[in-house]
Amino acid sequence: MVLVNPNTSTATTAMMAAIARRSLGPALPVRGVTVARGPRMLTDPDALRAAAPEVLAAGLRATAGGDCVALLVAAFGDPGLAELRAATSTTSTAGATSTASTASTTSTARAAGEAGEAGAPGPVGTAGGTGAAGAAGVRAAGFPVVGATGVPAAGVPAAGIPVVGIGEAALLEAAAAGTPFGIATTTPLLADAIHARVTALGLADLCTGIRLTAGDPERLSADPVLLLDRLERAVRAGAERDGPAPSSSAAARSARRPRSSRPAARSGSSPRSRRPAARSPAC
């Protein structure tokens, strides 16, 4: 599986690839790829749009060698996801599902859920994906199946490769079985884009709100302790003020906890004494 990081931080690429390897184990090797150009962090709609062609180019380069069985777009905004799917998928008839493609797509989604927990810089780690349970979201998404097997000619992208975005996989998993969910993000300028993605997936009625962390996203990403604290506050505010507790969140590594649980308050603090995280009017 090739994990494509849409920002130019090689450290973030290495971190997410390591998480995917832990999730997948030795059965499916993971290769991390960083886009050639762009910002180190995707914090606004312009950056998200600019990342899409870079993700497409990186994904096509990765498939050209013939050893790529699945692609993972590793940013919550899923830049370039639709373009990569269009470029690498083949039209499949109803019910004609390849065993190999099902396995690789499910495994890719599992890694997507794990990578979404990372609290990585930018939209990666901004909101809900439950670690190893991402397969449910993938089944709901109807991802493309692998077409004819065989190694493509050099420089020709393979057709029918499953392409998964960690944002889409996380949202579909969070809403599995009609479960209400909330979103916490370190990138307030992307709140409208997140809302649009939720709506496009038909999940707006299940989303209880988008909570925004206080502070500059890049400053937060440079301070893991502060990042964890601000995300925890945002998650807690969503759980306590926006209705049903969010079913999952990347913040505070709560995706590893039972869905009904809420992040514990930090030692020596009280939830009521904290300034609540800002809430986006849209979800």
Short mmCIF file of C-alpha atoms in Angstrom, two decimals:
data_model
loop_
_atom_site.label_atom_id
_atom_site.label_comp_id
_atom_site.label_asym_id
_atom_site.label_seq_id
_atom_site.Cartn_x
_atom_site.Cartn_y
_atom_site.Cartn_z
CA MET A 1 0.00 0.00 0.00
CA VAL A 2 1.23 3.48 -0.82
CA LEU A 3 0.36 6.20 1.69
CA VAL A 4 0.38 9.65 0.06
CA ASN A 5 0.93 12.60 2.38
CA PRO A 6 -0.62 15.71 0.75
CA ASN A 7 1.61 18.10 2.67
CA THR A 8 5.38 18.35 2.30
CA SER A 9 6.35 17.33 5.84
CA THR A 10 8.46 14.19 5.52
CA ALA A 11 8.30 13.75 9.30
CA THR A 12 4.51 13.55 9.09
CA THR A 13 4.79 11.03 6.26
CA ALA A 14 7.08 8.83 8.33
CA MET A 15 4.79 9.03 11.36
CA MET A 16 1.65 8.10 9.43
CA ALA A 17 3.38 5.29 7.55
CA ALA A 18 4.57 3.84 10.86
CA ILE A 19 1.00 3.90 12.19
CA ALA A 20 -0.27 2.18 9.04
CA ARG A 21 2.42 -0.51 9.32
CA ARG A 22 1.44 -1.21 12.93
CA SER A 23 -2.19 -1.53 11.88
CA LEU A 24 -1.62 -3.73 8.83
CA GLY A 25 1.20 -5.91 10.07
CA PRO A 26 3.58 -7.72 7.73
CA ALA A 27 0.91 -8.96 5.32
CA LEU A 28 0.70 -5.67 3.41
CA PRO A 29 3.88 -3.57 3.21
CA VAL A 30 3.43 0.21 3.43
CA ARG A 31 5.42 2.83 1.55
CA GLY A 32 5.07 6.47 2.50
CA VAL A 33 5.20 9.10 -0.24
CA THR A 34 5.40 12.88 0.24
CA VAL A 35 4.08 15.26 -2.41
CA ALA A 36 6.76 17.11 -4.35
CA ARG A 37 5.63 20.65 -3.57
CA GLY A 38 3.19 22.61 -1.46
CA PRO A 39 2.77 23.73 2.15
CA ARG A 40 4.01 21.79 5.17
CA MET A 41 0.50 21.94 6.58
CA LEU A 42 -2.93 22.19 4.93
CA THR A 43 -4.77 24.82 6.94
CA ASP A 44 -7.10 26.56 4.48
CA PRO A 45 -9.18 25.82 1.36
CA ASP A 46 -6.57 27.23 -1.02
CA ALA A 47 -3.93 24.85 0.34
CA LEU A 48 -6.37 21.95 0.10
CA ARG A 49 -7.14 22.75 -3.54
CA ALA A 50 -3.46 23.22 -4.39
CA ALA A 51 -2.63 19.83 -2.88
CA ALA A 52 -5.04 17.91 -5.14
CA PRO A 53 -2.92 17.87 -8.34
CA GLU A 54 0.20 17.07 -6.30
CA VAL A 55 -1.57 14.09 -4.71
CA LEU A 56 -2.69 12.92 -8.15
CA ALA A 57 0.84 13.17 -9.52
CA ALA A 58 2.35 11.37 -6.52
CA GLY A 59 -0.28 8.62 -6.68
CA LEU A 60 0.22 8.01 -10.38
CA ARG A 61 3.99 7.85 -9.94
CA ALA A 62 3.49 5.32 -7.16
CA THR A 63 1.30 3.05 -9.28
CA ALA A 64 3.52 3.17 -12.34
CA GLY A 65 5.97 0.61 -10.98
CA GLY A 66 3.35 -2.13 -10.80
CA ASP A 67 3.85 -3.01 -7.12
CA CYS A 68 1.14 -0.77 -5.64
CA VAL A 69 -2.06 -2.61 -4.66
CA ALA A 70 -3.83 0.25 -2.84
CA LEU A 71 -3.52 4.00 -2.30
CA LEU A 72 -4.25 5.93 0.88
CA VAL A 73 -4.69 9.72 0.77
CA ALA A 74 -3.52 10.69 4.24
CA ALA A 75 -5.11 14.05 4.99
CA PHE A 76 -8.55 14.57 6.50
CA GLY A 77 -9.60 16.86 3.67
CA ASP A 78 -8.96 14.04 1.14
CA PRO A 79 -7.36 16.33 -1.49
CA GLY A 80 -7.00 14.62 -4.85
CA LEU A 81 -9.07 11.60 -3.79
CA ALA A 82 -11.68 11.90 -6.53
CA GLU A 83 -9.03 12.55 -9.17
CA LEU A 84 -6.98 9.53 -8.12
CA ARG A 85 -10.03 7.29 -8.15
CA ALA A 86 -10.94 8.45 -11.62
CA ALA A 87 -7.39 7.87 -12.86
CA THR A 88 -6.83 4.45 -11.31
CA SER A 89 -10.24 2.76 -11.21
CA THR A 90 -12.03 0.61 -13.73
CA THR A 91 -15.78 0.36 -14.13
CA SER A 92 -17.05 -2.60 -12.15
CA THR A 93 -20.42 -4.31 -12.60
CA ALA A 94 -22.68 -4.93 -9.61
CA GLY A 95 -21.63 -7.99 -7.67
CA ALA A 96 -18.36 -8.44 -9.57
CA THR A 97 -16.07 -7.99 -6.60
CA SER A 98 -12.50 -9.21 -6.62
CA THR A 99 -11.35 -11.02 -3.49
CA ALA A 100 -7.96 -9.40 -3.78
CA SER A 101 -9.46 -5.93 -4.07
CA THR A 102 -11.78 -6.47 -1.13
CA ALA A 103 -8.88 -7.50 1.06
CA SER A 104 -6.62 -4.66 0.03
CA THR A 105 -9.37 -2.04 0.30
CA THR A 106 -10.41 -3.23 3.74
CA SER A 107 -6.80 -3.25 4.90
CA THR A 108 -6.26 0.21 3.47
CA ALA A 109 -9.29 1.52 5.34
CA ARG A 110 -8.04 -0.04 8.55
CA ALA A 111 -4.81 1.86 8.12
CA ALA A 112 -6.83 4.98 7.31
CA GLY A 113 -8.59 4.76 10.64
CA GLU A 114 -5.32 4.31 12.47
CA ALA A 115 -3.61 7.17 10.64
CA GLY A 116 -6.54 9.40 11.49
CA GLU A 117 -5.75 8.95 15.17
CA ALA A 118 -2.29 10.37 14.88
CA GLY A 119 -2.90 14.01 15.76
CA ALA A 120 -0.55 14.82 12.91
CA PRO A 121 -0.07 18.35 11.61
CA GLY A 122 -2.95 19.68 9.57
CA PRO A 123 -6.22 17.95 8.76
CA VAL A 124 -4.73 14.52 9.47
CA GLY A 125 -5.85 13.75 12.98
CA THR A 126 -8.53 16.37 13.17
CA ALA A 127 -11.52 14.14 13.50
CA GLY A 128 -13.25 10.89 13.86
CA GLY A 129 -11.91 7.55 12.75
CA THR A 130 -11.98 4.46 14.96
CA GLY A 131 -8.68 2.63 14.66
CA ALA A 132 -9.05 -0.93 13.40
CA ALA A 133 -12.74 -0.64 12.59
CA GLY A 134 -12.44 1.34 9.38
CA ALA A 135 -13.64 -1.53 7.21
CA ALA A 136 -17.29 -0.68 7.84
CA GLY A 137 -16.81 2.73 6.30
CA VAL A 138 -15.10 1.23 3.29
CA ARG A 139 -17.93 -1.22 2.66
CA ALA A 140 -20.40 1.66 2.83
CA ALA A 141 -18.33 3.75 0.43
CA GLY A 142 -18.45 1.28 -2.46
CA PHE A 143 -14.80 1.70 -3.36
CA PRO A 144 -13.65 0.60 -6.84
CA VAL A 145 -12.49 -2.99 -7.22
CA VAL A 146 -9.25 -4.19 -8.71
CA GLY A 147 -9.58 -4.99 -12.39
CA ALA A 148 -7.50 -7.45 -14.38
CA THR A 149 -4.35 -8.54 -12.61
CA GLY A 150 -0.92 -8.24 -14.12
CA VAL A 151 1.97 -5.84 -14.02
CA PRO A 152 1.39 -2.75 -16.17
CA ALA A 153 3.99 -1.49 -18.59
CA ALA A 154 6.56 0.86 -17.11
CA GLY A 155 5.17 4.35 -16.71
CA VAL A 156 1.56 3.24 -17.14
CA PRO A 157 -0.59 3.53 -13.99
CA ALA A 158 -2.30 0.34 -12.90
CA ALA A 159 -6.07 0.25 -13.41
CA GLY A 160 -8.55 -0.64 -10.70
CA ILE A 161 -6.41 0.12 -7.67
CA PRO A 162 -8.52 0.90 -4.57
CA VAL A 163 -8.09 4.47 -3.34
CA VAL A 164 -9.12 5.41 0.19
CA GLY A 165 -9.13 8.82 1.89
CA ILE A 166 -8.73 8.95 5.65
CA GLY A 167 -11.37 11.68 5.93
CA GLU A 168 -14.06 9.80 4.05
CA ALA A 169 -13.23 6.50 5.75
CA ALA A 170 -13.33 8.13 9.20
CA LEU A 171 -16.65 9.87 8.61
CA LEU A 172 -18.31 6.75 7.23
CA GLU A 173 -17.04 4.67 10.11
CA ALA A 174 -18.10 7.29 12.66
CA ALA A 175 -21.63 7.24 11.23
CA ALA A 176 -21.85 3.45 10.95
CA ALA A 177 -25.23 2.07 12.07
CA GLY A 178 -26.61 5.60 12.27
CA THR A 179 -24.42 6.66 15.18
CA PRO A 180 -24.27 10.44 15.82
CA PHE A 181 -20.75 11.82 15.73
CA GLY A 182 -18.86 15.06 16.24
CA ILE A 183 -15.69 16.48 14.75
CA ALA A 184 -12.79 18.26 16.42
CA THR A 185 -10.28 20.06 14.23
CA THR A 186 -7.15 22.17 14.61
CA THR A 187 -7.86 23.90 11.27
CA PRO A 188 -10.77 26.36 11.70
CA LEU A 189 -10.43 27.69 8.16
CA LEU A 190 -11.35 24.23 6.85
CA ALA A 191 -14.60 23.98 8.82
CA ASP A 192 -16.71 24.82 5.76
CA ALA A 193 -14.86 22.26 3.65
CA ILE A 194 -15.41 19.63 6.35
CA HIS A 195 -19.09 20.51 6.51
CA ALA A 196 -19.36 20.22 2.72
CA ARG A 197 -17.71 16.78 2.84
CA VAL A 198 -20.07 15.59 5.57
CA THR A 199 -23.04 16.81 3.53
CA ALA A 200 -21.79 15.25 0.30
CA LEU A 201 -21.57 11.89 2.05
CA GLY A 202 -25.17 12.25 3.26
CA LEU A 203 -24.15 12.39 6.93
CA ALA A 204 -25.21 15.92 7.91
CA ASP A 205 -28.16 14.70 9.98
CA LEU A 206 -25.83 12.58 12.13
CA CYS A 207 -23.15 15.23 12.71
CA THR A 208 -23.60 16.97 16.07
CA GLY A 209 -21.11 19.75 15.40
CA ILE A 210 -17.60 20.82 14.49
CA ARG A 211 -15.46 21.99 17.38
CA LEU A 212 -12.45 24.20 16.72
CA THR A 213 -9.29 24.32 18.77
CA ALA A 214 -7.94 27.66 19.95
CA GLY A 215 -4.58 28.81 18.64
CA ASP A 216 -2.57 28.81 15.44
CA PRO A 217 -2.61 25.33 13.81
CA GLU A 218 1.10 25.33 13.02
CA ARG A 219 2.01 26.37 16.54
CA LEU A 220 -0.18 23.63 17.93
CA SER A 221 1.36 21.01 15.66
CA ALA A 222 4.81 21.96 16.91
CA ASP A 223 3.83 21.34 20.55
CA PRO A 224 2.38 17.82 21.05
CA VAL A 225 1.42 18.46 24.67
CA LEU A 226 -0.46 21.64 23.81
CA LEU A 227 -2.00 19.97 20.76
CA LEU A 228 -3.33 17.11 22.85
CA ASP A 229 -4.73 19.49 25.46
CA ARG A 230 -6.54 21.69 22.92
CA LEU A 231 -7.96 18.71 21.05
CA GLU A 232 -9.12 17.16 24.30
CA ARG A 233 -10.94 20.37 25.17
CA ALA A 234 -12.59 20.44 21.78
CA VAL A 235 -13.69 16.82 22.03
CA ARG A 236 -15.02 17.34 25.54
CA ALA A 237 -16.96 20.43 24.46
CA GLY A 238 -18.52 18.46 21.62
CA ALA A 239 -19.44 15.58 23.90
CA GLU A 240 -20.92 17.76 26.63
CA ARG A 241 -22.54 20.60 24.70
CA ASP A 242 -23.46 19.44 21.22
CA GLY A 243 -25.71 16.47 21.94
CA PRO A 244 -24.77 12.78 21.86
CA ALA A 245 -21.11 12.10 22.52
CA PRO A 246 -19.04 11.97 19.32
CA SER A 247 -18.65 8.34 18.37
CA SER A 248 -14.98 8.78 17.63
CA SER A 249 -12.17 11.31 17.53
CA ALA A 250 -8.54 11.46 16.65
CA ALA A 251 -7.97 13.83 19.51
CA ALA A 252 -6.53 12.50 22.74
CA ARG A 253 -6.17 9.12 21.03
CA SER A 254 -9.81 8.53 22.01
CA ALA A 255 -10.38 6.40 18.94
CA ARG A 256 -8.80 3.55 20.92
CA ARG A 257 -11.38 3.90 23.71
CA PRO A 258 -14.94 2.55 23.76
CA ARG A 259 -17.32 4.66 21.70
CA SER A 260 -19.40 5.58 24.72
CA SER A 261 -16.42 6.94 26.66
CA ARG A 262 -15.30 10.55 26.82
CA PRO A 263 -11.75 11.86 27.19
CA ALA A 264 -10.74 12.11 30.83
CA ALA A 265 -9.96 15.57 32.19
CA ARG A 266 -6.27 16.33 32.54
CA SER A 267 -4.85 15.99 36.03
CA GLY A 268 -5.64 18.94 38.25
CA SER A 269 -8.27 20.41 35.96
CA SER A 270 -12.03 20.54 35.81
CA PRO A 271 -14.01 20.57 32.55
CA ARG A 272 -16.21 23.37 33.86
CA SER A 273 -13.21 25.56 34.61
CA ARG A 274 -11.97 25.46 31.04
CA ARG A 275 -12.82 27.86 28.26
CA PRO A 276 -14.86 25.73 25.83
CA ALA A 277 -13.58 25.21 22.34
CA ALA A 278 -15.21 27.32 19.66
CA ARG A 279 -17.98 25.69 17.67
CA SER A 280 -18.45 26.05 13.96
CA PRO A 281 -22.05 26.92 13.07
CA ALA A 282 -21.99 24.26 10.37
CA CYS A 283 -21.92 20.50 10.42
#
